[in-house]
Amino acid sequence: MADEALTAGAVARRLGVAVTTLRTWHQRYGLGPSQHVAGQHRRYTPQDMERLQVMRRLTAQGVTPAEAASWARRVPISDDSPEPPPGPESLPPDAEPLDEGFRDGGGHTIPVGRAGATARGLARAAMRLDAQALRDIITTTIADRGVVRAWDEAIMPVLVGVGERYAASLKFIEVEHLISRSVTEALSTVDRKPASTSPRVLLTAADEEQHTLPLEALAAALAEAGVPTRLLGARVPPDALGQAVARTGPAVVVLWSQLPETGDPRQLARLLIGPRRPMLVAAAGPGWHGKQLPDEVPLLGSLTDAVRVITAAAAE
Ligand code: B12
């Protein structure tokens, strides 16, 4: 046991929090190191560490430190106690009464509307530019709720809030970049099972379109549903898309446009001609709104819709 006990610095590094945060958790909430060796600083035992992990996870999800500490203290301190540490089902409810946003200490907020505590925790981490917390929150939320709910309940409300903040102030572009990066990283960790056949679904952003996160969420959600995909990514010129279709013969192609200027329906129309015409060509994203799409091309309205429609089409 003595060998396993850790110094505050080592614990802070493992958890990705500051040593001063550990000190606060110790002084205010009694989550301190319990191993005492004469003449040395106290050390954190594996049980202390378990409690701190609960504290870290819950505070990262937006639960207040006091409440998180009360859950953390329920983690048994001796190995032989039968009580398990709190799992996601026993966590405090996510839908508390809401304020309109989160302050970063400088009076700036990201509005998250009626979204829950996780979205608020994410918004706070984004405003703090805390990349580690952003990744933690997104990956634990995906693990707990799956990609679709993590996107709809936490990631999307915060992205929309960041966009509103940017539109109102022309500021926080750095926040937008960091959260985008963190979402990309977390979504890419969703397990892609090795497929026995080549992917039949091709996902791509429209020409000059830099927004790709919804497609990345779609790829991850489809992976969870056991549907492999190819994701071409941002700014795909129509000729390159044509080449990709000709070379891989996908059953389904989804073209994302976020901005009105990238939603040119001719990109969709040209996929409907040619020898390797996909069974389903679908449009997705607000860039297509108000545009006259080819008759055969549906506009997918949500991540849930997209997963349902594509899963069905790819199975045919
Ligand atoms: C992240 C982000 C970026 C990142 C993108 C990173 C990446 N890898 O994707 C970066 C920093 C690159 C970026 C760049 C720019 N951005 Co930007 N960006 C955003 C932000 C915050 C989120 C984008 C996103 O993922 N949206 C997806 C979801 C969260 O939002 P949504 O599309 O509105 O969701 C609706 C539907 O699409 C649907 N839905 C949601 N998810 C899914 C998933 C699927 C599969 C389906 C089918 C449907 C669906 O449900 C929602 C309700 O109907 C938005 C804010 C916003 N509200 O979207 C701004 C936003 C889209 N960007 C904007 C702008 C102006 C730009 C830039 C021009 C900025 C600049 N001056 O350089 C450039 C664009 C360059 C280009 N040519 O593409 C504006 C667009 C305004 C407009 N309507 O024209 C927005 C709206 C911000 C704002 N309010 O001003 N951006």
GROMACS .gro file of C-alpha atoms and ligand atoms in nm:
model
  407
    1MET     CA    1   0.000   0.000   0.000
    2ALA     CA    2   0.279   0.243   0.095
    3ASP     CA    3   0.424   0.207  -0.257
    4GLU     CA    4   0.092   0.288  -0.420
    5ALA     CA    5   0.036   0.608  -0.222
    6LEU     CA    6   0.083   0.924  -0.426
    7THR     CA    7   0.199   1.277  -0.360
    8ALA     CA    8  -0.033   1.570  -0.431
    9GLY     CA    9   0.172   1.656  -0.740
   10ALA     CA   10   0.138   1.305  -0.883
   11VAL     CA   11  -0.237   1.299  -0.813
   12ALA     CA   12  -0.282   1.641  -0.972
   13ARG     CA   13  -0.102   1.522  -1.286
   14ARG     CA   14  -0.307   1.202  -1.307
   15LEU     CA   15  -0.635   1.385  -1.269
   16GLY     CA   16  -0.537   1.684  -1.480
   17VAL     CA   17  -0.622   1.937  -1.209
   18ALA     CA   18  -0.407   2.197  -1.031
   19VAL     CA   19  -0.249   2.116  -0.695
   20THR     CA   20  -0.436   2.418  -0.555
   21THR     CA   21  -0.763   2.253  -0.661
   22LEU     CA   22  -0.666   1.941  -0.464
   23ARG     CA   23  -0.591   2.159  -0.165
   24THR     CA   24  -0.934   2.321  -0.192
   25TRP     CA   25  -1.106   1.984  -0.220
   26HIS     CA   26  -0.916   1.877   0.092
   27GLN     CA   27  -0.986   2.187   0.300
   28ARG     CA   28  -1.346   2.248   0.196
   29TYR     CA   29  -1.477   1.900   0.130
   30GLY     CA   30  -1.255   1.670   0.335
   31LEU     CA   31  -1.123   1.483   0.032
   32GLY     CA   32  -0.764   1.481   0.147
   33PRO     CA   33  -0.476   1.237   0.162
   34SER     CA   34  -0.531   0.980   0.434
   35GLN     CA   35  -0.193   0.807   0.457
   36HIS     CA   36   0.038   0.957   0.712
   37VAL     CA   37   0.406   0.864   0.740
   38ALA     CA   38   0.600   1.036   1.019
   39GLY     CA   39   0.817   1.320   0.892
   40GLN     CA   40   0.661   1.325   0.543
   41HIS     CA   41   0.374   1.500   0.368
   42ARG     CA   42   0.053   1.300   0.372
   43ARG     CA   43  -0.004   1.080   0.070
   44TYR     CA   44  -0.307   0.983  -0.131
   45THR     CA   45  -0.405   0.615  -0.114
   46PRO     CA   46  -0.579   0.432  -0.401
   47GLN     CA   47  -0.911   0.483  -0.217
   48ASP     CA   48  -0.845   0.857  -0.182
   49MET     CA   49  -0.771   0.854  -0.552
   50GLU     CA   50  -1.103   0.684  -0.632
   51ARG     CA   51  -1.290   0.952  -0.445
   52LEU     CA   52  -1.102   1.222  -0.628
   53GLN     CA   53  -1.178   1.059  -0.961
   54VAL     CA   54  -1.550   1.076  -0.882
   55MET     CA   55  -1.504   1.440  -0.777
   56ARG     CA   56  -1.318   1.518  -1.098
   57ARG     CA   57  -1.570   1.345  -1.321
   58LEU     CA   58  -1.875   1.506  -1.164
   59THR     CA   59  -1.734   1.857  -1.145
   60ALA     CA   60  -1.626   1.824  -1.508
   61GLN     CA   61  -1.988   1.737  -1.589
   62GLY     CA   62  -2.105   2.060  -1.428
   63VAL     CA   63  -2.217   1.923  -1.089
   64THR     CA   64  -2.136   2.175  -0.813
   65PRO     CA   65  -1.824   2.090  -0.609
   66ALA     CA   66  -2.025   2.057  -0.285
   67GLU     CA   67  -2.263   1.808  -0.439
   68ALA     CA   68  -1.987   1.622  -0.622
   69ALA     CA   69  -1.799   1.592  -0.290
   70SER     CA   70  -2.101   1.440  -0.119
   71TRP     CA   71  -2.105   1.170  -0.389
   72ALA     CA   72  -1.729   1.126  -0.375
   73ARG     CA   73  -1.740   1.072   0.000
   74ARG     CA   74  -1.974   0.776  -0.054
   75VAL     CA   75  -1.691   0.585  -0.219
   76PRO     CA   76  -1.593   0.326   0.044
   77ILE     CA   77  -1.263   0.398   0.208
   78SER     CA   78  -1.180   0.036   0.286
   79ASP     CA   79  -1.146  -0.235   0.021
   80ASP     CA   80  -1.391  -0.476   0.186
   81SER     CA   81  -1.695  -0.248   0.187
   82PRO     CA   82  -1.970  -0.385  -0.042
   83GLU     CA   83  -2.100  -0.042  -0.150
   84PRO     CA   84  -1.994   0.037  -0.510
   85PRO     CA   85  -1.885   0.384  -0.618
   86PRO     CA   86  -2.164   0.582  -0.784
   87GLY     CA   87  -2.219   0.492  -1.147
   88PRO     CA   88  -2.389   0.705  -1.410
   89GLU     CA   89  -2.739   0.576  -1.314
   90SER     CA   90  -2.700   0.696  -0.957
   91LEU     CA   91  -2.563   1.038  -1.046
   92PRO     CA   92  -2.753   1.349  -0.953
   93PRO     CA   93  -3.020   1.447  -1.208
   94ASP     CA   94  -2.897   1.636  -1.510
   95ALA     CA   95  -3.191   1.867  -1.554
   96GLU     CA   96  -3.174   2.120  -1.274
   97PRO     CA   97  -3.334   2.463  -1.287
   98LEU     CA   98  -3.143   2.662  -1.538
   99ASP     CA   99  -2.978   2.992  -1.577
  100GLU     CA  100  -2.917   3.134  -1.920
  101GLY     CA  101  -2.549   3.073  -1.943
  102PHE     CA  102  -2.212   3.037  -1.782
  103ARG     CA  103  -1.972   3.296  -1.662
  104ASP     CA  104  -1.600   3.260  -1.701
  105GLY     CA  105  -1.524   3.495  -1.416
  106GLY     CA  106  -1.492   3.791  -1.654
  107GLY     CA  107  -1.868   3.820  -1.705
  108HIS     CA  108  -1.870   3.628  -2.033
  109THR     CA  109  -2.117   3.352  -2.086
  110ILE     CA  110  -2.208   3.085  -2.335
  111PRO     CA  111  -2.586   3.055  -2.342
  112VAL     CA  112  -2.701   2.693  -2.330
  113GLY     CA  113  -3.078   2.748  -2.302
  114ARG     CA  114  -3.256   2.465  -2.124
  115ALA     CA  115  -2.979   2.211  -2.167
  116GLY     CA  116  -2.864   2.020  -1.857
  117ALA     CA  117  -2.572   2.027  -1.617
  118THR     CA  118  -2.339   1.854  -1.861
  119ALA     CA  119  -2.387   2.124  -2.124
  120ARG     CA  120  -2.324   2.385  -1.859
  121GLY     CA  121  -2.004   2.211  -1.747
  122LEU     CA  122  -1.893   2.193  -2.109
  123ALA     CA  123  -1.973   2.560  -2.165
  124ARG     CA  124  -1.769   2.655  -1.860
  125ALA     CA  125  -1.474   2.441  -1.965
  126ALA     CA  126  -1.490   2.597  -2.312
  127MET     CA  127  -1.484   2.949  -2.172
  128ARG     CA  128  -1.186   2.856  -1.952
  129LEU     CA  129  -1.013   2.713  -2.261
  130ASP     CA  130  -0.965   2.398  -2.052
  131ALA     CA  131  -0.889   2.141  -2.321
  132GLN     CA  132  -0.845   1.853  -2.078
  133ALA     CA  133  -1.186   1.911  -1.914
  134LEU     CA  134  -1.350   1.952  -2.255
  135ARG     CA  135  -1.218   1.616  -2.371
  136ASP     CA  136  -1.306   1.452  -2.038
  137ILE     CA  137  -1.663   1.578  -2.035
  138ILE     CA  138  -1.727   1.485  -2.396
  139THR     CA  139  -1.573   1.138  -2.372
  140THR     CA  140  -1.748   1.050  -2.045
  141THR     CA  141  -2.080   1.180  -2.179
  142ILE     CA  142  -2.044   0.973  -2.495
  143ALA     CA  143  -1.953   0.667  -2.285
  144ASP     CA  144  -2.250   0.722  -2.051
  145ARG     CA  145  -2.520   0.823  -2.300
  146GLY     CA  146  -2.400   0.725  -2.647
  147VAL     CA  147  -2.307   0.960  -2.932
  148VAL     CA  148  -2.657   1.076  -3.029
  149ARG     CA  149  -2.762   1.184  -2.680
  150ALA     CA  150  -2.419   1.332  -2.604
  151TRP     CA  151  -2.449   1.540  -2.923
  152ASP     CA  152  -2.813   1.646  -2.878
  153GLU     CA  153  -2.801   1.710  -2.503
  154ALA     CA  154  -2.455   1.856  -2.449
  155ILE     CA  155  -2.235   1.917  -2.754
  156MET     CA  156  -2.489   2.075  -2.989
  157PRO     CA  157  -2.637   2.321  -2.737
  158VAL     CA  158  -2.289   2.444  -2.650
  159LEU     CA  159  -2.186   2.479  -3.017
  160VAL     CA  160  -2.504   2.675  -3.089
  161GLY     CA  161  -2.433   2.888  -2.780
  162VAL     CA  162  -2.075   2.955  -2.891
  163GLY     CA  163  -2.211   3.058  -3.232
  164GLU     CA  164  -2.458   3.298  -3.070
  165ARG     CA  165  -2.185   3.446  -2.855
  166TYR     CA  166  -1.966   3.494  -3.161
  167ALA     CA  167  -2.249   3.651  -3.362
  168ALA     CA  168  -2.324   3.896  -3.081
  169SER     CA  169  -1.967   3.997  -3.001
  170LEU     CA  170  -1.743   3.879  -3.290
  171LYS     CA  171  -1.531   3.736  -3.008
  172PHE     CA  172  -1.444   3.395  -2.869
  173ILE     CA  173  -1.317   3.250  -3.196
  174GLU     CA  174  -1.049   3.078  -2.986
  175VAL     CA  175  -1.325   2.914  -2.780
  176GLU     CA  176  -1.492   2.795  -3.099
  177HIS     CA  177  -1.166   2.648  -3.225
  178LEU     CA  178  -1.078   2.471  -2.901
  179ILE     CA  179  -1.420   2.318  -2.852
  180SER     CA  180  -1.425   2.209  -3.217
  181ARG     CA  181  -1.089   2.040  -3.174
  182SER     CA  182  -1.201   1.870  -2.851
  183VAL     CA  183  -1.524   1.745  -3.007
  184THR     CA  184  -1.327   1.606  -3.302
  185GLU     CA  185  -1.081   1.429  -3.073
  186ALA     CA  186  -1.349   1.281  -2.849
  187LEU     CA  187  -1.567   1.162  -3.138
  188SER     CA  188  -1.269   0.999  -3.304
  189THR     CA  189  -1.215   0.778  -2.998
  190VAL     CA  190  -1.551   0.604  -3.049
  191ASP     CA  191  -1.468   0.246  -3.134
  192ARG     CA  192  -1.465   0.163  -3.506
  193LYS     CA  193  -1.498  -0.213  -3.534
  194PRO     CA  194  -1.289  -0.358  -3.816
  195ALA     CA  195  -1.542  -0.406  -4.097
  196SER     CA  196  -1.544  -0.723  -4.305
  197THR     CA  197  -1.667  -0.528  -4.608
  198SER     CA  198  -1.579  -0.188  -4.750
  199PRO     CA  199  -1.791   0.098  -4.604
  200ARG     CA  200  -2.107   0.163  -4.808
  201VAL     CA  201  -2.163   0.510  -4.666
  202LEU     CA  202  -1.972   0.819  -4.780
  203LEU     CA  203  -1.993   1.137  -4.569
  204THR     CA  204  -1.859   1.465  -4.697
  205ALA     CA  205  -1.874   1.840  -4.653
  206ALA     CA  206  -1.977   2.051  -4.952
  207ASP     CA  207  -1.733   2.248  -5.164
  208GLU     CA  208  -1.563   2.522  -4.954
  209GLU     CA  209  -1.752   2.409  -4.643
  210GLN     CA  210  -1.532   2.403  -4.334
  211HIS     CA  211  -1.793   2.288  -4.084
  212THR     CA  212  -1.762   1.913  -4.033
  213LEU     CA  213  -1.851   1.838  -3.669
  214PRO     CA  214  -2.205   1.714  -3.742
  215LEU     CA  215  -2.061   1.470  -3.996
  216GLU     CA  216  -1.804   1.356  -3.742
  217ALA     CA  217  -2.088   1.297  -3.494
  218LEU     CA  218  -2.276   1.109  -3.763
  219ALA     CA  219  -1.974   0.888  -3.840
  220ALA     CA  220  -1.931   0.810  -3.469
  221ALA     CA  221  -2.304   0.744  -3.415
  222LEU     CA  222  -2.312   0.513  -3.717
  223ALA     CA  223  -2.002   0.333  -3.586
  224GLU     CA  224  -2.189   0.276  -3.259
  225ALA     CA  225  -2.477   0.134  -3.462
  226GLY     CA  226  -2.231  -0.097  -3.640
  227VAL     CA  227  -2.238   0.092  -3.974
  228PRO     CA  228  -1.890   0.169  -4.111
  229THR     CA  229  -1.842   0.494  -4.304
  230ARG     CA  230  -1.587   0.689  -4.506
  231LEU     CA  231  -1.562   1.053  -4.401
  232LEU     CA  232  -1.392   1.280  -4.654
  233GLY     CA  233  -1.400   1.587  -4.430
  234ALA     CA  234  -1.403   1.959  -4.507
  235ARG     CA  235  -1.412   2.151  -4.837
  236VAL     CA  236  -1.444   1.868  -5.085
  237PRO     CA  237  -1.447   1.993  -5.447
  238PRO     CA  238  -1.725   1.841  -5.662
  239ASP     CA  239  -1.473   1.672  -5.895
  240ALA     CA  240  -1.299   1.503  -5.601
  241LEU     CA  241  -1.632   1.387  -5.464
  242GLY     CA  242  -1.719   1.249  -5.807
  243GLN     CA  243  -1.390   1.058  -5.807
  244ALA     CA  244  -1.455   0.918  -5.460
  245VAL     CA  245  -1.800   0.797  -5.567
  246ALA     CA  246  -1.668   0.645  -5.888
  247ARG     CA  247  -1.389   0.464  -5.702
  248THR     CA  248  -1.581   0.336  -5.399
  249GLY     CA  249  -1.940   0.294  -5.530
  250PRO     CA  250  -2.116   0.388  -5.204
  251ALA     CA  251  -2.483   0.300  -5.146
  252VAL     CA  252  -2.532   0.624  -4.949
  253VAL     CA  253  -2.376   0.970  -4.986
  254VAL     CA  254  -2.445   1.248  -4.737
  255LEU     CA  255  -2.341   1.602  -4.826
  256TRP     CA  256  -2.321   1.854  -4.539
  257SER     CA  257  -2.360   2.228  -4.595
  258GLN     CA  258  -2.361   2.464  -4.297
  259LEU     CA  259  -2.350   2.796  -4.482
  260PRO     CA  260  -2.594   2.914  -4.750
  261GLU     CA  261  -2.304   2.993  -4.981
  262THR     CA  262  -2.182   2.631  -4.984
  263GLY     CA  263  -2.525   2.477  -5.037
  264ASP     CA  264  -2.525   2.465  -5.415
  265PRO     CA  265  -2.776   2.194  -5.520
  266ARG     CA  266  -2.582   2.124  -5.841
  267GLN     CA  267  -2.337   1.929  -5.621
  268LEU     CA  268  -2.622   1.694  -5.532
  269ALA     CA  269  -2.760   1.674  -5.884
  270ARG     CA  270  -2.433   1.558  -6.035
  271LEU     CA  271  -2.418   1.264  -5.794
  272LEU     CA  272  -2.745   1.136  -5.939
  273ILE     CA  273  -2.601   1.080  -6.284
  274GLY     CA  274  -2.330   0.839  -6.384
  275PRO     CA  275  -2.280   0.466  -6.381
  276ARG     CA  276  -2.220   0.427  -6.006
  277ARG     CA  277  -2.515   0.631  -5.890
  278PRO     CA  278  -2.562   0.580  -5.512
  279MET     CA  279  -2.894   0.434  -5.399
  280LEU     CA  280  -2.942   0.731  -5.165
  281VAL     CA  281  -2.801   1.083  -5.195
  282ALA     CA  282  -2.900   1.292  -4.893
  283ALA     CA  283  -2.848   1.657  -4.804
  284ALA     CA  284  -2.785   1.767  -4.446
  285GLY     CA  285  -2.726   2.100  -4.272
  286PRO     CA  286  -2.878   2.449  -4.265
  287GLY     CA  287  -2.691   2.555  -4.582
  288TRP     CA  288  -2.955   2.373  -4.792
  289HIS     CA  289  -3.252   2.549  -4.632
  290GLY     CA  290  -3.468   2.730  -4.887
  291LYS     CA  291  -3.284   2.571  -5.180
  292GLN     CA  292  -3.456   2.369  -5.449
  293LEU     CA  293  -3.309   2.021  -5.401
  294PRO     CA  294  -3.342   1.745  -5.662
  295ASP     CA  295  -3.665   1.546  -5.602
  296GLU     CA  296  -3.486   1.226  -5.505
  297VAL     CA  297  -3.270   1.398  -5.243
  298PRO     CA  298  -3.408   1.405  -4.885
  299LEU     CA  299  -3.293   1.671  -4.638
  300LEU     CA  300  -3.196   1.498  -4.312
  301GLY     CA  301  -3.320   1.699  -4.015
  302SER     CA  302  -3.133   1.566  -3.712
  303LEU     CA  303  -2.862   1.326  -3.607
  304THR     CA  304  -3.127   1.076  -3.496
  305ASP     CA  305  -3.302   1.097  -3.836
  306ALA     CA  306  -2.976   1.062  -4.021
  307VAL     CA  307  -2.873   0.750  -3.826
  308ARG     CA  308  -3.214   0.591  -3.885
  309VAL     CA  309  -3.233   0.667  -4.258
  310ILE     CA  310  -2.872   0.573  -4.332
  311THR     CA  311  -2.875   0.255  -4.124
  312ALA     CA  312  -3.183   0.139  -4.315
  313ALA     CA  313  -3.042   0.233  -4.656
  314ALA     CA  314  -2.702   0.075  -4.590
  315ALA     CA  315  -2.868  -0.252  -4.488
  316GLU     CA  316  -3.052  -0.289  -4.823
  317B12     C1  317  -1.768   2.514  -3.479
  317B12     C2  318  -1.796   2.626  -3.576
  317B12     C3  319  -1.696   2.660  -3.666
  317B12     C4  320  -1.565   2.583  -3.678
  317B12     C5  321  -1.593   2.452  -3.752
  317B12     C6  322  -1.500   2.339  -3.709
  317B12     C7  323  -1.544   2.209  -3.766
  317B12     N1  324  -1.447   2.118  -3.773
  317B12     O1  325  -1.660   2.183  -3.800
  317B12     C8  326  -1.475   2.683  -3.758
  317B12     C9  327  -1.395   2.764  -3.658
  317B12    C10  328  -1.383   2.622  -3.861
  317B12    C11  329  -1.582   2.773  -3.820
  317B12    C12  330  -1.555   2.855  -3.928
  317B12    C13  331  -1.645   2.949  -3.975
  317B12     N2  332  -1.765   2.979  -3.925
  317B12    CO1  333  -1.852   2.870  -3.794
  317B12     N3  334  -1.945   2.793  -3.654
  317B12    C14  335  -1.922   2.692  -3.576
  317B12    C15  336  -2.039   2.664  -3.482
  317B12    C16  337  -2.004   2.718  -3.344
  317B12    C17  338  -2.082   2.518  -3.473
  317B12    C18  339  -2.095   2.452  -3.610
  317B12    C19  340  -2.167   2.321  -3.603
  317B12     O2  341  -2.106   2.217  -3.586
  317B12     N4  342  -2.302   2.326  -3.612
  317B12    C20  343  -2.387   2.208  -3.611
  317B12    C21  344  -2.504   2.225  -3.511
  317B12    C22  345  -2.445   2.236  -3.371
  317B12     O3  346  -2.577   2.344  -3.538
  317B12     P1  347  -2.689   2.353  -3.653
  317B12     O4  348  -2.637   2.311  -3.784
  317B12     O5  349  -2.748   2.490  -3.643
  317B12     O6  350  -2.796   2.244  -3.604
  317B12    C23  351  -2.925   2.236  -3.661
  317B12    C24  352  -2.938   2.135  -3.774
  317B12     O7  353  -2.825   2.129  -3.855
  317B12    C25  354  -2.968   2.004  -3.702
  317B12     N5  355  -2.853   1.920  -3.673
  317B12    C26  356  -2.767   1.935  -3.571
  317B12     N6  357  -2.675   1.838  -3.575
  317B12    C27  358  -2.701   1.759  -3.679
  317B12    C28  359  -2.637   1.646  -3.726
  317B12    C29  360  -2.687   1.582  -3.841
  317B12    C30  361  -2.616   1.462  -3.894
  317B12    C31  362  -2.802   1.633  -3.905
  317B12    C32  363  -2.854   1.567  -4.027
  317B12    C33  364  -2.865   1.748  -3.856
  317B12    C34  365  -2.815   1.810  -3.744
  317B12     O8  366  -3.025   2.039  -3.581
  317B12    C35  367  -3.010   2.179  -3.551
  317B12    C36  368  -3.147   2.243  -3.539
  317B12     O9  369  -3.214   2.238  -3.658
  317B12    C37  370  -2.152   2.743  -3.554
  317B12    C38  371  -2.272   2.783  -3.467
  317B12    C39  372  -2.397   2.703  -3.510
  317B12     N7  373  -2.511   2.743  -3.463
  317B12    O10  374  -2.392   2.608  -3.583
  317B12    C40  375  -2.076   2.857  -3.623
  317B12    C41  376  -2.132   2.918  -3.753
  317B12    C42  377  -2.197   2.811  -3.838
  317B12     N8  378  -2.014   2.969  -3.820
  317B12    C43  379  -2.036   3.081  -3.877
  317B12    C44  380  -1.938   3.151  -3.952
  317B12    C45  381  -1.977   3.292  -3.999
  317B12    C46  382  -1.813   3.095  -3.979
  317B12    C47  383  -1.702   3.156  -4.065
  317B12    C48  384  -1.748   3.223  -4.194
  317B12    C49  385  -1.629   3.251  -3.973
  317B12    C50  386  -1.520   3.332  -4.036
  317B12     N9  387  -1.544   3.460  -4.033
  317B12    O11  388  -1.420   3.277  -4.076
  317B12    C51  389  -1.616   3.032  -4.093
  317B12    C52  390  -1.671   2.959  -4.215
  317B12    C53  391  -1.575   2.909  -4.312
  317B12    C54  392  -1.643   2.817  -4.414
  317B12    N10  393  -1.639   2.854  -4.539
  317B12    O12  394  -1.699   2.714  -4.383
  317B12    C55  395  -2.179   3.130  -3.860
  317B12    C56  396  -2.262   3.111  -3.987
  317B12    C57  397  -2.360   3.225  -4.009
  317B12    C58  398  -2.441   3.198  -4.132
  317B12    N11  399  -2.557   3.139  -4.116
  317B12    O13  400  -2.398   3.230  -4.239
  317B12    C59  401  -2.225   3.047  -3.739
  317B12    C60  402  -2.375   3.014  -3.736
  317B12    C61  403  -2.186   3.129  -3.613
  317B12    C62  404  -2.265   3.256  -3.603
  317B12    N12  405  -2.377   3.257  -3.531
  317B12    O14  406  -2.225   3.356  -3.658
  317B12    N13  407  -1.697   2.764  -3.756
   0.00000   0.00000   0.00000
